[in-house]
Amino acid sequence: MSETAKLLQQLIRLDTTNPPGKETAAAELLRDYLEAAGVECALYARVPERANLVARLRGRGDGPSLALLSHTDVVLADPAEWERDPFGGELVDGEIWGRGALDMKGEVAASAVALASLAREGWRGSGDVIFVAAADEEVGAGYGLQWLVEEHPDAVRADFSVNEGSGERVVLGGRAFYLCSTAEKMSSPFVLRVRGRSGHASMPGIGDNALVKAAPLLARLGQFGVEPQLIPEVAGFLDAVLGSAPPATEALDAARAVSPLAAELIEPLLGMTVCPTMAQASDKRNVIPASCEITVDVRILPGQTPEQAEAALRAWLGDGDYELENVERQGGTRSPIGGPLWDAVASFVEQEEPGAAAAPMCVAGFTDSHWLREAFGTVAYGFFPSRALDSEVAARLIHSANERVPVDDLEFGLRFLRHAAKTVCA
Ligand SMILES: [Zn+2]
């Protein structure tokens, strides 16, 4: 069996469900594996049971550094929903089953094998190739990359980085594209608060019902729309798929003409999105609510600010008796499309599948990449290519039951990571 598949099986069998994480076991497994290949390793831990591993293949010191970035924690798995043991790491029909197979112990294993195999071959780059297996990405409570960047910046500083986030193969208009995430939207949720006056619900007229007052605002939020705009990632995507980027107002129709999937991919990227998801009013059935809070999931484009989002929301809702509060800002960073890492992605795709092309993408969620972009200006992409597993099937398995990865995709990803190291740090 392939070295990557074997290492993945071992990683899956270590339960690193976060919370509580307990990633140290995974960090130690990877350290032992890498040290056996002669790779320099160090564990960094804010608390003993939540270690991060940083391994380094030293370069000659006259070129850029590349970080292979990953996380070792996983989300909860309920064995009752699974057809196989989520922590069994079984190989079934060419696929390794288990929590983390896709998100993202598969890439962890491939990154470790990329470093170990390069070290065994005696390969040496111009700059360092660094492997970061961070704890605590899924919860982000301050034990993982954020903490490393703040407390041990020299250990994780890099010019370029490859992380999770994309790499899926999609067929659009008869041609295959591999998506490479070069940017991430910002999560910028708001709370809409409406105030009224409580009273006994048996006499509706004596109070001022905040829930009822919130209803028209909620309905209005459900209709939210903005003038479309073309961010560089969507322009680059359309350029790859259509040969040129149409004006923003025609982008959606032009994408749909090629394929419904192309339209689906760019639709949430043409502007900020707004989706009310939670509501809270009275705690008691017989008490008229004096306040009502609607939580609104808002995703804004990289480059936009929560302040701009608030202005857009207020303009959409109009004047009224409500409060609007931004409660979080996460992600929303981008790296330029182009340069040595982009060239490595593009040349790998052309080599592996003649006729196919790489296409940039901005993803709706965010990954640990933003810590590196913000701290060091790292050019960070989400790219772990896959083609054996259908991208729509993969999307349904991540954070869900029966997560599994084809061994062929692990090997495919491994080839890319080795190619990236050899070209970026040539
Ligand atoms: Zn992940």
Coordinates of C-alpha atoms and ligand atoms in Angstrom, one line a residue:
M1 CA 0.0 0.0 0.0
S2 CA 1.1 3.6 -0.6
E3 CA 3.1 5.3 2.1
T4 CA 0.6 8.2 2.2
A5 CA -2.4 5.8 2.6
K6 CA -0.7 4.0 5.5
L7 CA 0.2 7.2 7.3
L8 CA -3.4 8.4 6.8
Q9 CA -4.8 5.2 8.3
Q10 CA -2.6 5.8 11.4
L11 CA -3.7 9.4 11.7
I12 CA -7.4 8.6 11.4
R13 CA -7.0 6.0 14.2
L14 CA -5.9 8.8 16.5
D15 CA -9.1 10.4 17.7
T16 CA -8.4 14.2 17.4
T17 CA -12.0 15.3 17.6
N18 CA -12.1 19.0 18.5
P19 CA -13.1 19.7 21.2
P20 CA -11.1 18.5 23.0
G21 CA -8.6 18.0 20.2
K22 CA -5.7 16.2 21.8
E23 CA -3.7 16.7 18.7
T24 CA -0.4 15.9 20.4
A25 CA -0.7 12.2 19.5
A26 CA -0.9 13.1 15.8
A27 CA 2.0 15.6 16.1
E28 CA 4.2 12.9 17.7
L29 CA 3.3 10.3 15.1
L30 CA 4.3 12.8 12.3
R31 CA 7.5 13.8 14.2
D32 CA 8.5 10.2 14.5
Y33 CA 7.8 9.5 10.9
L34 CA 9.6 12.6 9.6
E35 CA 12.6 12.2 11.9
A36 CA 13.1 8.7 10.6
A37 CA 13.6 10.3 7.2
G38 CA 16.0 12.8 8.5
V39 CA 13.7 15.8 8.6
E40 CA 14.2 18.4 11.4
C41 CA 11.1 18.6 13.6
A42 CA 9.8 20.7 16.6
L43 CA 6.6 20.5 18.6
Y44 CA 5.1 23.8 19.8
A45 CA 2.3 23.5 22.4
R46 CA 0.4 26.1 24.4
V47 CA -0.9 23.2 26.5
P48 CA 0.8 19.8 26.5
E49 CA -2.1 17.9 25.0
R50 CA -2.5 20.2 22.0
A51 CA 0.8 20.3 20.2
N52 CA 1.5 21.7 16.8
L53 CA 4.2 20.1 14.6
V54 CA 6.6 22.2 12.5
A55 CA 9.0 20.3 10.3
R56 CA 11.6 21.9 8.1
L57 CA 13.6 20.8 5.1
R58 CA 16.3 23.4 5.0
G59 CA 17.2 25.1 1.7
R60 CA 20.3 26.7 0.6
G61 CA 19.0 30.1 1.8
D62 CA 18.9 31.9 -1.5
G63 CA 15.3 31.4 -2.5
P64 CA 11.7 31.6 -1.3
S65 CA 10.3 29.4 1.4
L66 CA 7.2 27.3 1.0
A67 CA 4.9 26.1 3.8
L68 CA 2.7 23.0 3.4
L69 CA 0.0 24.0 5.9
S70 CA -2.5 21.7 7.4
H71 CA -4.5 20.9 10.6
T72 CA -4.7 17.7 12.5
D73 CA -7.9 18.2 14.4
V74 CA -11.3 16.9 13.1
V75 CA -15.0 17.6 13.8
L76 CA -17.2 15.2 15.7
A77 CA -18.3 11.9 14.1
D78 CA -21.4 10.0 15.3
P79 CA -20.6 6.3 14.7
A80 CA -24.3 5.6 14.5
E81 CA -24.6 7.5 11.2
W82 CA -21.6 5.8 9.6
E83 CA -21.4 2.6 7.6
R84 CA -17.8 2.1 8.9
D85 CA -15.9 2.9 12.1
P86 CA -15.1 6.7 11.7
F87 CA -11.8 6.1 13.5
G88 CA -11.0 2.8 11.9
G89 CA -9.1 4.0 8.8
E90 CA -10.3 1.0 6.8
L91 CA -9.3 0.6 3.2
V92 CA -12.4 -0.4 1.2
D93 CA -12.3 -0.6 -2.7
G94 CA -9.4 1.7 -3.0
E95 CA -10.7 4.3 -0.5
I96 CA -9.6 5.1 3.0
W97 CA -12.6 5.6 5.3
G98 CA -12.6 7.8 8.4
R99 CA -13.1 11.2 10.0
G100 CA -10.6 13.6 8.5
A101 CA -10.0 11.6 5.3
L102 CA -10.9 14.7 3.3
D103 CA -10.7 17.4 6.0
M104 CA -7.9 17.1 6.2
K105 CA -5.7 14.3 7.4
G106 CA -5.3 13.1 3.8
E107 CA -3.4 16.3 3.0
V108 CA -1.6 16.1 6.3
A109 CA -0.3 12.6 5.3
A110 CA 0.6 13.7 1.8
S111 CA 2.4 16.7 3.0
A112 CA 4.5 14.6 5.5
V113 CA 5.3 12.1 2.8
A114 CA 6.2 14.9 0.3
L115 CA 8.8 16.2 2.9
A116 CA 10.1 12.8 3.9
S117 CA 10.5 11.6 0.3
L118 CA 12.3 14.8 -0.8
A119 CA 14.6 14.4 2.3
R120 CA 15.4 10.8 1.5
E121 CA 16.2 11.6 -2.1
G122 CA 18.7 14.2 -0.8
W123 CA 16.8 17.0 -2.6
R124 CA 17.6 20.5 -1.4
G125 CA 15.7 23.6 -2.4
S126 CA 16.7 27.2 -2.6
G127 CA 14.5 28.1 0.3
D128 CA 13.1 26.1 3.2
V129 CA 10.2 23.7 2.7
I130 CA 8.2 23.8 5.9
F131 CA 5.4 21.4 7.0
V132 CA 3.0 22.8 9.6
A133 CA 0.5 20.4 11.1
A134 CA -1.5 22.8 13.3
A135 CA -3.9 22.0 16.1
D136 CA -7.3 23.5 16.6
E137 CA -8.4 24.8 13.2
E138 CA -12.0 23.6 13.5
V139 CA -12.7 25.5 16.7
G140 CA -10.0 28.2 16.6
A141 CA -9.7 28.6 20.4
G142 CA -6.1 29.8 20.2
Y143 CA -4.0 26.6 20.3
G144 CA -3.2 26.4 16.6
L145 CA -1.8 28.5 13.8
Q146 CA -3.0 31.8 15.3
W147 CA -1.0 31.1 18.4
L148 CA 2.0 29.9 16.4
V149 CA 2.0 33.1 14.3
E150 CA 1.8 35.2 17.5
E151 CA 4.2 33.3 19.8
H152 CA 6.6 31.5 17.3
P153 CA 6.5 33.6 14.1
D154 CA 10.0 32.5 13.0
A155 CA 8.8 28.9 13.0
V156 CA 5.9 29.4 10.6
R157 CA 6.9 32.5 8.5
A158 CA 6.9 31.6 4.8
D159 CA 6.8 33.3 1.4
F160 CA 4.3 30.8 -0.1
S161 CA 1.9 28.4 1.4
V162 CA -0.3 25.5 0.2
N163 CA -3.3 24.6 2.4
E164 CA -6.7 23.0 2.1
G165 CA -9.7 24.9 0.6
S166 CA -9.9 23.7 -3.0
G167 CA -8.3 21.6 -5.8
E168 CA -11.5 19.9 -7.0
R169 CA -11.8 19.0 -10.7
V170 CA -14.9 20.4 -12.4
V171 CA -16.1 20.0 -16.0
L172 CA -17.5 23.2 -17.4
G173 CA -18.6 23.4 -21.0
G174 CA -16.8 20.1 -21.8
R175 CA -13.4 21.2 -20.4
A176 CA -11.9 20.2 -17.1
F177 CA -10.7 22.8 -14.6
Y178 CA -9.0 22.5 -11.3
L179 CA -10.1 25.2 -8.9
C180 CA -7.4 26.8 -6.8
S181 CA -8.6 29.0 -4.0
T182 CA -6.6 32.2 -3.9
A183 CA -9.0 34.2 -1.7
E184 CA -11.6 33.8 0.9
K185 CA -14.8 35.7 1.8
M186 CA -15.1 37.3 5.2
S187 CA -17.6 36.0 7.7
S188 CA -19.2 39.1 9.1
P189 CA -22.4 38.2 10.9
F190 CA -24.8 40.8 12.3
V191 CA -27.5 40.9 14.9
L192 CA -30.6 42.8 14.1
R193 CA -32.4 43.9 17.3
V194 CA -35.9 45.2 17.6
R195 CA -37.2 46.5 20.9
G196 CA -40.8 46.7 22.2
R197 CA -42.6 46.4 25.6
S198 CA -43.5 43.2 27.4
G199 CA -47.0 42.3 28.7
H200 CA -49.2 39.4 29.2
A201 CA -49.8 37.6 26.0
S202 CA -53.5 37.1 26.8
M203 CA -53.9 40.8 26.2
P204 CA -51.9 41.4 23.0
G205 CA -52.9 45.1 23.0
I206 CA -51.1 46.0 26.2
G207 CA -47.6 45.4 25.0
D208 CA -45.5 46.3 22.0
N209 CA -44.6 43.0 20.4
A210 CA -40.9 43.1 19.2
L211 CA -41.3 39.8 17.3
V212 CA -44.1 41.2 15.2
K213 CA -42.2 44.4 14.6
A214 CA -39.2 42.4 13.5
A215 CA -41.2 40.4 10.9
P216 CA -41.2 42.9 8.0
L217 CA -37.5 43.5 8.6
L218 CA -36.8 39.8 8.4
A219 CA -38.8 39.5 5.2
R220 CA -36.9 42.4 3.7
L221 CA -33.5 40.8 4.6
G222 CA -34.7 37.6 2.9
Q223 CA -34.9 39.6 -0.4
F224 CA -31.4 41.1 0.0
G225 CA -29.6 41.8 -3.3
V226 CA -26.7 44.0 -4.4
E227 CA -25.4 45.3 -7.7
P228 CA -23.0 42.6 -8.9
Q229 CA -19.3 43.3 -9.0
L230 CA -16.4 41.4 -10.4
I231 CA -13.6 40.6 -8.0
P232 CA -10.3 39.6 -9.5
E233 CA -10.8 35.9 -8.6
V234 CA -14.2 35.8 -10.5
A235 CA -12.7 37.7 -13.4
G236 CA -9.8 35.2 -13.5
F237 CA -12.2 32.2 -13.3
L238 CA -14.4 33.6 -16.1
D239 CA -11.3 34.4 -18.1
A240 CA -10.2 30.7 -17.8
V241 CA -13.6 29.3 -18.5
L242 CA -14.9 31.7 -21.2
G243 CA -11.7 33.1 -22.6
S244 CA -12.6 36.6 -21.4
A245 CA -14.5 38.2 -18.5
P246 CA -17.8 39.8 -19.4
P247 CA -19.1 42.9 -17.5
A248 CA -20.3 42.2 -14.0
T249 CA -24.0 42.5 -14.9
E250 CA -23.7 39.8 -17.6
A251 CA -21.4 37.5 -15.6
L252 CA -24.0 35.2 -14.2
D253 CA -25.8 34.7 -17.5
A254 CA -22.5 34.1 -19.3
A255 CA -21.5 31.5 -16.7
R256 CA -24.9 29.8 -16.9
A257 CA -24.6 29.6 -20.7
V258 CA -21.5 27.5 -20.2
S259 CA -22.8 25.4 -17.4
P260 CA -25.2 25.7 -14.4
L261 CA -22.3 24.7 -12.2
A262 CA -20.2 27.6 -13.3
A263 CA -23.1 29.9 -12.4
E264 CA -23.5 28.2 -9.0
L265 CA -19.8 28.8 -8.3
I266 CA -19.8 32.5 -9.0
E267 CA -23.2 33.5 -7.8
P268 CA -22.3 34.0 -4.1
L269 CA -19.1 35.8 -5.2
L270 CA -20.7 38.7 -7.1
G271 CA -21.4 40.6 -3.9
M272 CA -22.0 40.3 -0.2
T273 CA -24.5 37.6 0.8
V274 CA -27.1 37.9 3.6
C275 CA -29.0 35.1 5.2
P276 CA -31.0 35.3 8.4
T277 CA -30.5 32.1 10.3
M278 CA -31.4 32.5 14.0
A279 CA -34.2 34.3 15.9
Q280 CA -34.8 34.9 19.6
A281 CA -37.7 36.6 21.2
S282 CA -39.7 35.8 24.3
D283 CA -38.6 32.9 26.6
K284 CA -42.1 32.3 27.6
R285 CA -45.2 31.5 25.5
N286 CA -47.4 33.8 27.5
V287 CA -45.1 36.8 27.6
I288 CA -45.1 39.4 24.8
P289 CA -41.4 39.8 23.8
A290 CA -39.9 43.1 24.7
S291 CA -37.0 42.4 22.4
C292 CA -36.3 40.3 19.3
E293 CA -32.9 39.4 18.0
I294 CA -32.3 38.1 14.5
T295 CA -28.9 36.7 13.7
V296 CA -27.9 37.3 10.1
D297 CA -25.1 35.3 8.5
V298 CA -23.3 37.8 6.2
R299 CA -20.4 37.0 3.9
I300 CA -18.5 39.9 2.4
L301 CA -16.0 40.0 -0.5
P302 CA -12.3 40.2 0.3
G303 CA -11.5 43.9 0.4
Q304 CA -15.0 44.9 1.8
T305 CA -15.3 45.9 5.4
P306 CA -18.0 45.1 8.0
E307 CA -18.6 48.8 8.1
Q308 CA -19.5 48.8 4.4
A309 CA -21.7 45.8 4.9
E310 CA -23.5 47.6 7.7
A311 CA -24.1 50.6 5.5
A312 CA -25.5 48.4 2.8
L313 CA -27.8 46.6 5.2
R314 CA -29.1 49.9 6.6
A315 CA -29.7 51.2 3.1
W316 CA -31.6 48.0 2.3
L317 CA -33.8 48.1 5.4
G318 CA -34.3 51.8 5.4
D319 CA -34.8 54.0 8.5
G320 CA -36.7 52.3 11.3
D321 CA -36.8 51.3 14.9
Y322 CA -34.1 48.7 15.0
E323 CA -30.4 48.2 16.0
L324 CA -27.8 46.5 13.9
E325 CA -24.6 45.2 15.3
N326 CA -21.7 43.5 13.7
V327 CA -20.7 40.6 16.0
E328 CA -17.6 39.0 14.3
R329 CA -15.1 39.5 11.5
Q330 CA -13.2 36.4 10.3
G331 CA -11.2 35.8 7.1
G332 CA -11.6 37.9 4.0
T333 CA -8.1 37.8 2.7
R334 CA -6.6 37.2 -0.7
S335 CA -3.4 36.5 -2.4
P336 CA -2.5 37.6 -5.9
I337 CA -3.2 35.3 -8.8
G338 CA 0.1 34.7 -10.6
G339 CA 3.7 34.2 -9.6
P340 CA 5.7 31.1 -8.8
L341 CA 3.0 29.3 -6.8
W342 CA 0.4 30.0 -9.4
D343 CA 2.8 28.8 -12.1
A344 CA 3.3 25.6 -10.1
V345 CA -0.4 24.9 -9.9
A346 CA -1.0 25.6 -13.6
S347 CA 2.0 23.6 -14.8
F348 CA 1.0 20.6 -12.6
V349 CA -2.5 20.6 -14.0
E350 CA -1.2 20.8 -17.6
Q351 CA 1.3 18.0 -16.9
E352 CA -1.3 15.7 -15.3
E353 CA -4.2 16.3 -17.6
P354 CA -3.4 17.9 -21.0
G355 CA -6.2 20.1 -22.0
A356 CA -7.3 20.9 -18.5
A357 CA -6.5 24.2 -16.8
A358 CA -6.3 25.7 -13.4
A359 CA -8.9 28.4 -12.5
P360 CA -8.8 30.7 -9.5
M361 CA -11.6 30.7 -7.0
C362 CA -12.7 32.6 -3.9
V363 CA -14.2 30.3 -1.3
A364 CA -17.1 31.2 0.9
G365 CA -15.6 29.7 4.0
F366 CA -12.2 30.5 5.5
T367 CA -9.2 28.5 6.4
D368 CA -6.0 29.0 8.5
S369 CA -4.4 30.6 5.4
H370 CA -5.6 34.1 6.5
W371 CA -3.3 34.0 9.6
L372 CA -0.2 33.7 7.3
R373 CA -1.5 36.3 4.8
E374 CA -2.2 38.8 7.6
A375 CA 1.0 38.2 9.6
F376 CA 3.6 37.7 6.9
G377 CA 2.0 38.6 3.5
T378 CA 2.4 35.0 2.5
V379 CA 1.0 34.1 -0.9
A380 CA -1.3 31.3 0.3
Y381 CA -3.5 29.1 -1.9
G382 CA -5.9 26.4 -1.1
F383 CA -5.0 23.6 -3.5
F384 CA -5.0 19.8 -2.9
P385 CA -6.0 18.4 -6.3
S386 CA -8.5 15.6 -6.5
R387 CA -10.2 13.9 -9.5
A388 CA -11.0 10.3 -8.5
L389 CA -13.7 11.5 -6.1
D390 CA -16.5 13.5 -7.6
S391 CA -16.4 17.1 -6.3
E392 CA -20.1 17.1 -5.4
V393 CA -19.8 13.9 -3.5
A394 CA -16.8 15.2 -1.7
A395 CA -18.6 18.3 -0.6
R396 CA -21.4 16.2 0.9
L397 CA -18.9 14.0 2.9
I398 CA -16.9 16.8 4.5
H399 CA -18.0 17.2 8.2
S400 CA -20.5 14.5 7.5
A401 CA -20.9 10.7 7.7
N402 CA -18.9 8.2 5.7
E403 CA -16.1 10.6 4.9
R404 CA -13.5 8.8 2.7
V405 CA -10.8 9.5 0.2
P406 CA -9.6 7.5 -2.8
V407 CA -5.9 6.4 -2.5
D408 CA -5.5 7.6 -6.1
D409 CA -6.3 11.2 -5.0
L410 CA -3.8 11.0 -2.1
E411 CA -1.1 10.0 -4.6
F412 CA -2.3 12.8 -7.0
G413 CA -2.1 15.3 -4.1
L414 CA 1.3 14.1 -3.1
R415 CA 2.6 14.5 -6.6
F416 CA 1.4 18.1 -6.6
L417 CA 3.0 18.9 -3.2
R418 CA 6.3 17.5 -4.4
H419 CA 6.0 19.5 -7.7
A420 CA 5.2 22.7 -5.8
A421 CA 8.3 22.3 -3.6
K422 CA 10.5 21.5 -6.5
T423 CA 9.3 24.4 -8.7
V424 CA 8.7 27.2 -6.1
C425 CA 11.9 26.4 -4.2
A426 CA 13.9 25.3 -7.3
Ligands
ZN1 ZN -10.2 21.7 7.4

